[in-house]
PDB file of C-alpha atoms in Angstrom:
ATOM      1  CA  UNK M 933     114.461  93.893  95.663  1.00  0.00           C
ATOM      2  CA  UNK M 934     111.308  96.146  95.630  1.00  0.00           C
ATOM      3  CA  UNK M 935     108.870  94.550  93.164  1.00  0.00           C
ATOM      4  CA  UNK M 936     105.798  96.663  91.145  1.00  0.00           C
ATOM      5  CA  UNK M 937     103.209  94.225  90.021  1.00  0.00           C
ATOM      6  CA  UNK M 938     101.027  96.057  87.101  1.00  0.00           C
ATOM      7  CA  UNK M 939      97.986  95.426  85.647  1.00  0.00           C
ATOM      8  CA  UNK M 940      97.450  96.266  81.777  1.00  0.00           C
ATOM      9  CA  UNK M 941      94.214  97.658  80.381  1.00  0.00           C
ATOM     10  CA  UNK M 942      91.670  96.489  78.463  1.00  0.00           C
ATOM     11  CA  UNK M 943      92.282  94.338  74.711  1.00  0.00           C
ATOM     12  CA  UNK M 944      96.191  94.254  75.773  1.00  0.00           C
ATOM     13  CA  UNK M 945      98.726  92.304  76.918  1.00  0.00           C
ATOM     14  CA  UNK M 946     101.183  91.703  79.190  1.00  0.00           C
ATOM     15  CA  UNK M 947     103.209  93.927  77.418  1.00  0.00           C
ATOM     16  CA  UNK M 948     101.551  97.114  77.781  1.00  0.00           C
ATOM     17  CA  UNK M 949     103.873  98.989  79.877  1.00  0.00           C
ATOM     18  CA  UNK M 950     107.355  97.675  78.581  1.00  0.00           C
ATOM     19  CA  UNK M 951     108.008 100.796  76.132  1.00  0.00           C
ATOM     20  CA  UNK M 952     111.029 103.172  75.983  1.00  0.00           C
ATOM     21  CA  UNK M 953     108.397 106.019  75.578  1.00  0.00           C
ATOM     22  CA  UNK M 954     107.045 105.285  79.359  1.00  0.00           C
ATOM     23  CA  UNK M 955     110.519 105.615  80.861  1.00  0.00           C
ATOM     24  CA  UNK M 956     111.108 101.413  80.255  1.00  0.00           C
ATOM     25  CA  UNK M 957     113.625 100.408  81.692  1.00  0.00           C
ATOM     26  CA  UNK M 958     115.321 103.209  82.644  1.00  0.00           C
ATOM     27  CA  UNK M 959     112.843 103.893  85.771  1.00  0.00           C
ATOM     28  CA  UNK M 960     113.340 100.076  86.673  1.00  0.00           C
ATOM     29  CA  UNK M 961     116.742 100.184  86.948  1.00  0.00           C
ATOM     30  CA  UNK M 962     116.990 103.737  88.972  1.00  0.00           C
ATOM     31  CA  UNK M 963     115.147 102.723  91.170  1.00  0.00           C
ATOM     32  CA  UNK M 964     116.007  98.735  91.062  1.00  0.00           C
ATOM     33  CA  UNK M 965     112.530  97.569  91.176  1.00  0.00           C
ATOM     34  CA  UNK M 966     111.214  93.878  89.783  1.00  0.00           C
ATOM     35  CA  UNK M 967     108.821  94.726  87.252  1.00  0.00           C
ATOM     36  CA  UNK M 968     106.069  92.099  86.377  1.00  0.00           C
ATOM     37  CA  UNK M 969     103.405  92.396  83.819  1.00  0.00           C
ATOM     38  CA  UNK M 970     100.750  89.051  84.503  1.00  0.00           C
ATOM     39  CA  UNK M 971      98.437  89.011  81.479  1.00  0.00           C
ATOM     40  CA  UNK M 972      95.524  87.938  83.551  1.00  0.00           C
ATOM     41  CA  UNK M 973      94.362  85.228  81.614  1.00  0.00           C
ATOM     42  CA  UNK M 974      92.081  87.035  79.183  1.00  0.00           C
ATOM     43  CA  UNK M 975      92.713  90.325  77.245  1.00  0.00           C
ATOM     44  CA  UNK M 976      89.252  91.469  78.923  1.00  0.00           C
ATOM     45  CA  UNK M 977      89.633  89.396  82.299  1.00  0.00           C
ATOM     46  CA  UNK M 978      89.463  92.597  84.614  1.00  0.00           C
ATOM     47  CA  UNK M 979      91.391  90.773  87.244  1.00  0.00           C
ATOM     48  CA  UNK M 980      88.641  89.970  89.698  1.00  0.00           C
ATOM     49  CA  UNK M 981      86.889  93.200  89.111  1.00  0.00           C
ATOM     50  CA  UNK M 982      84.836  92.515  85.715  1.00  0.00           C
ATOM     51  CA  UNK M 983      81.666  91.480  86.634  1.00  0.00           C
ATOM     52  CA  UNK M 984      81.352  94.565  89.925  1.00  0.00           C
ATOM     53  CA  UNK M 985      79.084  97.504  88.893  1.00  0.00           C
ATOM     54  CA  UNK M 986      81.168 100.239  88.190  1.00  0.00           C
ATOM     55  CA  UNK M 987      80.428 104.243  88.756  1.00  0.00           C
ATOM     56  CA  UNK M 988      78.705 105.641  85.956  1.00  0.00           C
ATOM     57  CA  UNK M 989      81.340 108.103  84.591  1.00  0.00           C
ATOM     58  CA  UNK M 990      79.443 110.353  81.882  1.00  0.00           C
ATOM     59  CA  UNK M 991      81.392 111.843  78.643  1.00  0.00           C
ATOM     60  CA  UNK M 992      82.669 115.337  78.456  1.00  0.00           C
ATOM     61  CA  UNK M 993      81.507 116.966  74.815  1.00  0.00           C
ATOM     62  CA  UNK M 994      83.575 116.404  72.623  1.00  0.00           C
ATOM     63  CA  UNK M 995      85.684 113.544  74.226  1.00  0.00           C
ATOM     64  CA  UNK M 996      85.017 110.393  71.836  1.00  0.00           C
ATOM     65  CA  UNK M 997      84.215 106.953  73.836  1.00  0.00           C
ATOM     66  CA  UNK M 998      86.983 104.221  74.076  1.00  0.00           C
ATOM     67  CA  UNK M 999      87.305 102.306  70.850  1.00  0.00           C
ATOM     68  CA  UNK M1000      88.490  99.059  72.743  1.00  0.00           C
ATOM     69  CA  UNK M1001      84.966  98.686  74.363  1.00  0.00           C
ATOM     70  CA  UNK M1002      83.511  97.799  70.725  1.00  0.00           C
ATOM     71  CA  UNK M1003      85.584  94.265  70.962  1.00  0.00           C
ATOM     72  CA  UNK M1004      84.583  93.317  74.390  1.00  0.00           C
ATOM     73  CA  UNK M1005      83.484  89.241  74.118  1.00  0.00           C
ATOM     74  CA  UNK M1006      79.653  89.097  74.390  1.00  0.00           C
ATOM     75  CA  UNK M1007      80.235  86.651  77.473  1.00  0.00           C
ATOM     76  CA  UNK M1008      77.333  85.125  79.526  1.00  0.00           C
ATOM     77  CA  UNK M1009      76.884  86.333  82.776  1.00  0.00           C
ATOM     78  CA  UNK M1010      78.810  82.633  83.846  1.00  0.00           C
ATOM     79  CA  UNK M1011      81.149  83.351  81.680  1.00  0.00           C
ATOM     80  CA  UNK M1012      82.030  86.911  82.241  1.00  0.00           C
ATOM     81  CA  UNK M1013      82.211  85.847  86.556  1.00  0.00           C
ATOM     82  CA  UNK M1014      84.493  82.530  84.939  1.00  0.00           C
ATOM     83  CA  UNK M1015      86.958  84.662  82.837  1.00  0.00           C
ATOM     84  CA  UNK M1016      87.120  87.565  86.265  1.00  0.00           C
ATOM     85  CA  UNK M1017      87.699  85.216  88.544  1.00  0.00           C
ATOM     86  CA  UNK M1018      90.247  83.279  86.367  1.00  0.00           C
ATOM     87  CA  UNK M1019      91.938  86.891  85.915  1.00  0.00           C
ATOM     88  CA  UNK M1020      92.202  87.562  89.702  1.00  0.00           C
ATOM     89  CA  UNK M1021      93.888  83.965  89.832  1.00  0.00           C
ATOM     90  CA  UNK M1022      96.504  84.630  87.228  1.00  0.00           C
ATOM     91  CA  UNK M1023      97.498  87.670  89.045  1.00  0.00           C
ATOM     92  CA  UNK M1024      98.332  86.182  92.277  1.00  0.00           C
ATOM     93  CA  UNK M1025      99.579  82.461  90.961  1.00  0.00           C
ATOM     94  CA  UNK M1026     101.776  85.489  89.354  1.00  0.00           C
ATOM     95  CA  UNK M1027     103.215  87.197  92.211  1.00  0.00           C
ATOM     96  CA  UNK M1028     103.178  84.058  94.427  1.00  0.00           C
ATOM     97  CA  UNK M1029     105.744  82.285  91.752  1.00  0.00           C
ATOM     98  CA  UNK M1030     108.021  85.628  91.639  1.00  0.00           C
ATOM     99  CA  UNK M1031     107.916  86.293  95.361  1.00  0.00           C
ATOM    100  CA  UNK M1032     108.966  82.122  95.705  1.00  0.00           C
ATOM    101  CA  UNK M1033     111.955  82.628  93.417  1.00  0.00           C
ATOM    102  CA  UNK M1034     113.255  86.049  93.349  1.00  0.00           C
ATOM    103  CA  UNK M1035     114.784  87.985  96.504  1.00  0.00           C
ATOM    104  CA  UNK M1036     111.630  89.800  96.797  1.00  0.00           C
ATOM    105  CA  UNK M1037     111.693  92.766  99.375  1.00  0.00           C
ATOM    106  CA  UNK M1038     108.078  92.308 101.038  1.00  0.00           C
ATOM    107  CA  UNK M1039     107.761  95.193 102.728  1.00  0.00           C
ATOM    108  CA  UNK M1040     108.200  96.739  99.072  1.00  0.00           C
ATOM    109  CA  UNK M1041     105.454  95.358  96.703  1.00  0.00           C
ATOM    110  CA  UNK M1042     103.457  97.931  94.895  1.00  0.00           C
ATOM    111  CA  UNK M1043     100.118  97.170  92.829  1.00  0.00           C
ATOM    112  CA  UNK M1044      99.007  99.257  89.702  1.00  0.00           C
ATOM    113  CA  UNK M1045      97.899  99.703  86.760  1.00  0.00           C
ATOM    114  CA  UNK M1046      95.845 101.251  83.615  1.00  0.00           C
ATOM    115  CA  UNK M1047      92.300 101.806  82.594  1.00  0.00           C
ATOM    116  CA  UNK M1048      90.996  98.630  83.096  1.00  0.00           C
ATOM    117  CA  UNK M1049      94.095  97.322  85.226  1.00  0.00           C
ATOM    118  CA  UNK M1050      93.699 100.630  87.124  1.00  0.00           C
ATOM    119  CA  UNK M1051      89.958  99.381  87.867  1.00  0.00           C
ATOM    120  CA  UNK M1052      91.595  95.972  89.083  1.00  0.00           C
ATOM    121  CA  UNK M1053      93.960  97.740  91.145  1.00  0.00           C
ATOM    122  CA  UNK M1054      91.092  99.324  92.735  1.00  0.00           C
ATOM    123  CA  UNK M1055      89.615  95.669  93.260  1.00  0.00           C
ATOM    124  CA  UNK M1056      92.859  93.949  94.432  1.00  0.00           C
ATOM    125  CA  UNK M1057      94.074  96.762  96.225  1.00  0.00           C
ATOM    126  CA  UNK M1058      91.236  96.397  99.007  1.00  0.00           C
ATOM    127  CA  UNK M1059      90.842  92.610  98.806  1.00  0.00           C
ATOM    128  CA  UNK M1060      94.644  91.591  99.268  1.00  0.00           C
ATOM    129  CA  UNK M1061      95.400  95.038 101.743  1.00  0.00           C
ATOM    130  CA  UNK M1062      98.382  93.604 103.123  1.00  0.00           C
ATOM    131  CA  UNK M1063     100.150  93.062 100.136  1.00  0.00           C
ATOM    132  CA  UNK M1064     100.933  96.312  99.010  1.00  0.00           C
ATOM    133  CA  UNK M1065     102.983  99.158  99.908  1.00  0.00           C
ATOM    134  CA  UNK M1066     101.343 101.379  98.171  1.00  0.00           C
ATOM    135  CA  UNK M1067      98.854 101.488  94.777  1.00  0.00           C
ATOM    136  CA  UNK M1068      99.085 103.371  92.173  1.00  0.00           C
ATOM    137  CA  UNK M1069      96.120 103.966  89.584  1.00  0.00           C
ATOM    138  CA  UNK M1070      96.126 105.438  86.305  1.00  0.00           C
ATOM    139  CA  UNK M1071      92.701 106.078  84.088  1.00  0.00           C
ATOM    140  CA  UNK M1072      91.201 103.923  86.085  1.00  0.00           C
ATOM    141  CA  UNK M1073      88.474 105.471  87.740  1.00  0.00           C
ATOM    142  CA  UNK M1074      88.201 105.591  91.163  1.00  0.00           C
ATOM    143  CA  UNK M1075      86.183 102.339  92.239  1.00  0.00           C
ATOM    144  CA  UNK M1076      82.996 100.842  92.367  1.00  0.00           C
ATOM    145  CA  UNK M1077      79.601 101.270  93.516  1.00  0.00           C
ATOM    146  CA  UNK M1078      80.059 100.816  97.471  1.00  0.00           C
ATOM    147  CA  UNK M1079      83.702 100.201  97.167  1.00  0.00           C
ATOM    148  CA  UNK M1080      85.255 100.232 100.539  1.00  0.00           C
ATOM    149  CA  UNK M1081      87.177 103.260 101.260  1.00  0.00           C
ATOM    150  CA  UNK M1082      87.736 102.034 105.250  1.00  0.00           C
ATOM    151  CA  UNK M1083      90.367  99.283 103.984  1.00  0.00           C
ATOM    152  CA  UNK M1084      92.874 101.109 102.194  1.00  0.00           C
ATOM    153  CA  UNK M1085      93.408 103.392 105.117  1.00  0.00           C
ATOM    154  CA  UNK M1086      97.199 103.615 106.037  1.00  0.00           C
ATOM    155  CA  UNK M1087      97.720 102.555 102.271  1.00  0.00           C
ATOM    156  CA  UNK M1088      99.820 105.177  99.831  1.00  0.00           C
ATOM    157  CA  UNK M1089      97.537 106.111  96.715  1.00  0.00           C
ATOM    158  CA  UNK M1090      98.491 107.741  94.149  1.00  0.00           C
ATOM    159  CA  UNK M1091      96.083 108.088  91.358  1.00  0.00           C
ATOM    160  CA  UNK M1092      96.373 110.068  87.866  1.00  0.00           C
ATOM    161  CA  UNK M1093      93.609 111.325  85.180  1.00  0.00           C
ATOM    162  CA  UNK M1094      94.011 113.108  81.658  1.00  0.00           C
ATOM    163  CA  UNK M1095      91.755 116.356  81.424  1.00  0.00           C
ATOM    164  CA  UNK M1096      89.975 114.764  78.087  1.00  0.00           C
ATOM    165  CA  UNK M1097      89.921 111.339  79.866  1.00  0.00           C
ATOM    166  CA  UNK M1098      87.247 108.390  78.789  1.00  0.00           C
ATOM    167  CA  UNK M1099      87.402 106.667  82.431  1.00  0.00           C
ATOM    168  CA  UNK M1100      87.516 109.468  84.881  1.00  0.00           C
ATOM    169  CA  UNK M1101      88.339 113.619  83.800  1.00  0.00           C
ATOM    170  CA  UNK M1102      87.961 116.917  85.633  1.00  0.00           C
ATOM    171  CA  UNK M1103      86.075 117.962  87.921  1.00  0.00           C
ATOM    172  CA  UNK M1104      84.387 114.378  88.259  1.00  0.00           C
ATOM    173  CA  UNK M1105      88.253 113.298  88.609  1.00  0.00           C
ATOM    174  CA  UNK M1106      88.536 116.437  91.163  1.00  0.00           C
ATOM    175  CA  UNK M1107      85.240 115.684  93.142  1.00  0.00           C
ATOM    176  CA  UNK M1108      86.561 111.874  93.592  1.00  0.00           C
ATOM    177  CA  UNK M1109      89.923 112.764  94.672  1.00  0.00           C
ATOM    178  CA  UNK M1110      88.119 115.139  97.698  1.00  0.00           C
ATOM    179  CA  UNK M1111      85.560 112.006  98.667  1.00  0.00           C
ATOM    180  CA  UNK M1112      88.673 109.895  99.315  1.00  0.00           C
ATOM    181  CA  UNK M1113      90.573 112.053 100.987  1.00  0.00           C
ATOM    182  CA  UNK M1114      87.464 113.328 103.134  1.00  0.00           C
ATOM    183  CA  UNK M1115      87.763 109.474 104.286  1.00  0.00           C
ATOM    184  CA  UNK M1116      90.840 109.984 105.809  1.00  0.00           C
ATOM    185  CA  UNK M1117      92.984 107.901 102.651  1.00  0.00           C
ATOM    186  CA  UNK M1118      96.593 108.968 101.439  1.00  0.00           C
ATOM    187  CA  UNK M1119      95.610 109.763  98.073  1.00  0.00           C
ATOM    188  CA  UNK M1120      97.387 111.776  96.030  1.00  0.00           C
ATOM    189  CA  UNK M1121      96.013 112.891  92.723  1.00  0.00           C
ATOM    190  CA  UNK M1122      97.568 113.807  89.569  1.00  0.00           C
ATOM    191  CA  UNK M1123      95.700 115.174  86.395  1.00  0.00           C
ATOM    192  CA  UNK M1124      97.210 115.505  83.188  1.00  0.00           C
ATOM    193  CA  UNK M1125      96.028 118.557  81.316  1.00  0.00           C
ATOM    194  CA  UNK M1126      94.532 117.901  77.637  1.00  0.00           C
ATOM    195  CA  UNK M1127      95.529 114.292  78.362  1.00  0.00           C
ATOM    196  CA  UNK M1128      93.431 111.486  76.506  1.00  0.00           C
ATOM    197  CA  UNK M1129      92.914 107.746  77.439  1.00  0.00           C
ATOM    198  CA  UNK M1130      96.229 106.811  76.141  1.00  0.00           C
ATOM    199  CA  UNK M1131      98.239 110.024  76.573  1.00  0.00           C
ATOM    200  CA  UNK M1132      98.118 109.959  80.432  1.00  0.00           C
ATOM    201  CA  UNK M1133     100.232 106.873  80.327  1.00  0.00           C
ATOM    202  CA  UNK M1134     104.081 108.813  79.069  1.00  0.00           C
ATOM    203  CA  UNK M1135     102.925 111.913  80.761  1.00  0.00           C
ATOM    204  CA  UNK M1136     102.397 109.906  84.336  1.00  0.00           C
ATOM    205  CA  UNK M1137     104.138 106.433  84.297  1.00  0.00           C
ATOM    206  CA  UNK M1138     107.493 108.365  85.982  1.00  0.00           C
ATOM    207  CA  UNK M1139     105.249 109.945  88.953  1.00  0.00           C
ATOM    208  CA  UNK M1140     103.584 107.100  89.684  1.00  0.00           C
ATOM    209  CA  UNK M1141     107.087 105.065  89.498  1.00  0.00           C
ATOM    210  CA  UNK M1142     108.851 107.834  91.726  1.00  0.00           C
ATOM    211  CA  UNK M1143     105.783 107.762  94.209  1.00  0.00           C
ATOM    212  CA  UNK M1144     105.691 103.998  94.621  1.00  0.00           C
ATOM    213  CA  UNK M1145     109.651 103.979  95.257  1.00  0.00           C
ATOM    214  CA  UNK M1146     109.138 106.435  98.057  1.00  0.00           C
ATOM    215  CA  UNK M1147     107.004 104.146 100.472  1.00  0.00           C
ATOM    216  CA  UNK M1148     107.050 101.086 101.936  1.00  0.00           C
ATOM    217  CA  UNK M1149     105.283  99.027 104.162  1.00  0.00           C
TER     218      UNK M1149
END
């Protein structure tokens, strides 16, 4: 079976995505895809990615900042690179232990995720290349300072935005979207009109579902 491995976003859990409102479970069983949800050991682990330096994505007028950054842990620098790296580990103990005892297809294992899990799937994505089918990346940004477009070449992308986004909106969403595919990557982008933060996540779950099922490795 075809299995989708997502990330959640920041201050959740590994619940995040199982709602009837996102198309849960009705998308899993069209399609017959494995669905796993690894909570990444911390609510604010950032699956390898947390401790990177990120683009600086400035505010539209008008567009309040994400609430959930207010209860990020004051960590030391130790222990914010302890808690990321212990994040990255969770997520691949994770897929090791359902690839080991489930009839995994492995030609068919997709990475995404949210906000903050869409920033890890940017991270994982590029570290773990052969893994994946294909990525999928909502409100997530698109990467990190110097992030390396080369090694997700050949690698399905598809990557979705709200127009009244906090992580990545508009034209900024737009001009991002033109870099990668400038560098010769399969992206395709998605942008929610009026979508918020949160919103993007009903309105785009069932694309990004329908895009992963149609690739493989």
């Amino acid at each position: 079976m075809p299995l989708i491995l997502a990330l959640h976003g920041a201050g959740a859990n590994q619940n995040y995505f199982f709602k009837a409102t996102y198309g849960m479970p009705d998308l899993m069983e069209k399609y017959g895809f494995i669905f796993v949800e690894p909570f990444g050991y911390h609510e604010f682990g950032a699956y390898g990615a947390g401790t990177l330096p990120k683009v600086t994505v400035p505010l539209d007028p008008g567009v309040a900042p994400n609430p959930i950054a207010a209860r990020r842990p004051q960590w030391t620098p130790e222990e914010a690179q302890k808690a990321t790296d212990l994040s990255e580990k969770d997520v691949m103990n994770v897929l090791a232990i359902v690839e080991k005892e489930y009839a995994v297809d492995t030609s068919r294992v997709y990475l995404m995720g949210h906000s903050m899990g869409g920033m890890g799937t940017w991270y994982l994505g590029q570290k773990y290349v052969d893994k994946w089918a294909a990525l999928g990346v909502m409100s997530g940004g698109f990467g990190y300072v110097d992030y390396p477009l080369q090694r997700l070449k050949g690698i399905p992308i598809i990557v979705t935005a709200g127009g009244k986004d906090t992580a990545m909106h508009g034209p900024m969403a737009q001009s991002e979207y033109a870099r990668f595919k400038a560098a010769g990557l399969d992206v395709t982008y998605v942008e929610i009109p009026d979508g918020t933060h949160m919103s993007n996540i009903p309105a785009s779950f069932p694309q990004v579902i329908e895009f992963l099922a149609t690739h493989h490795r």
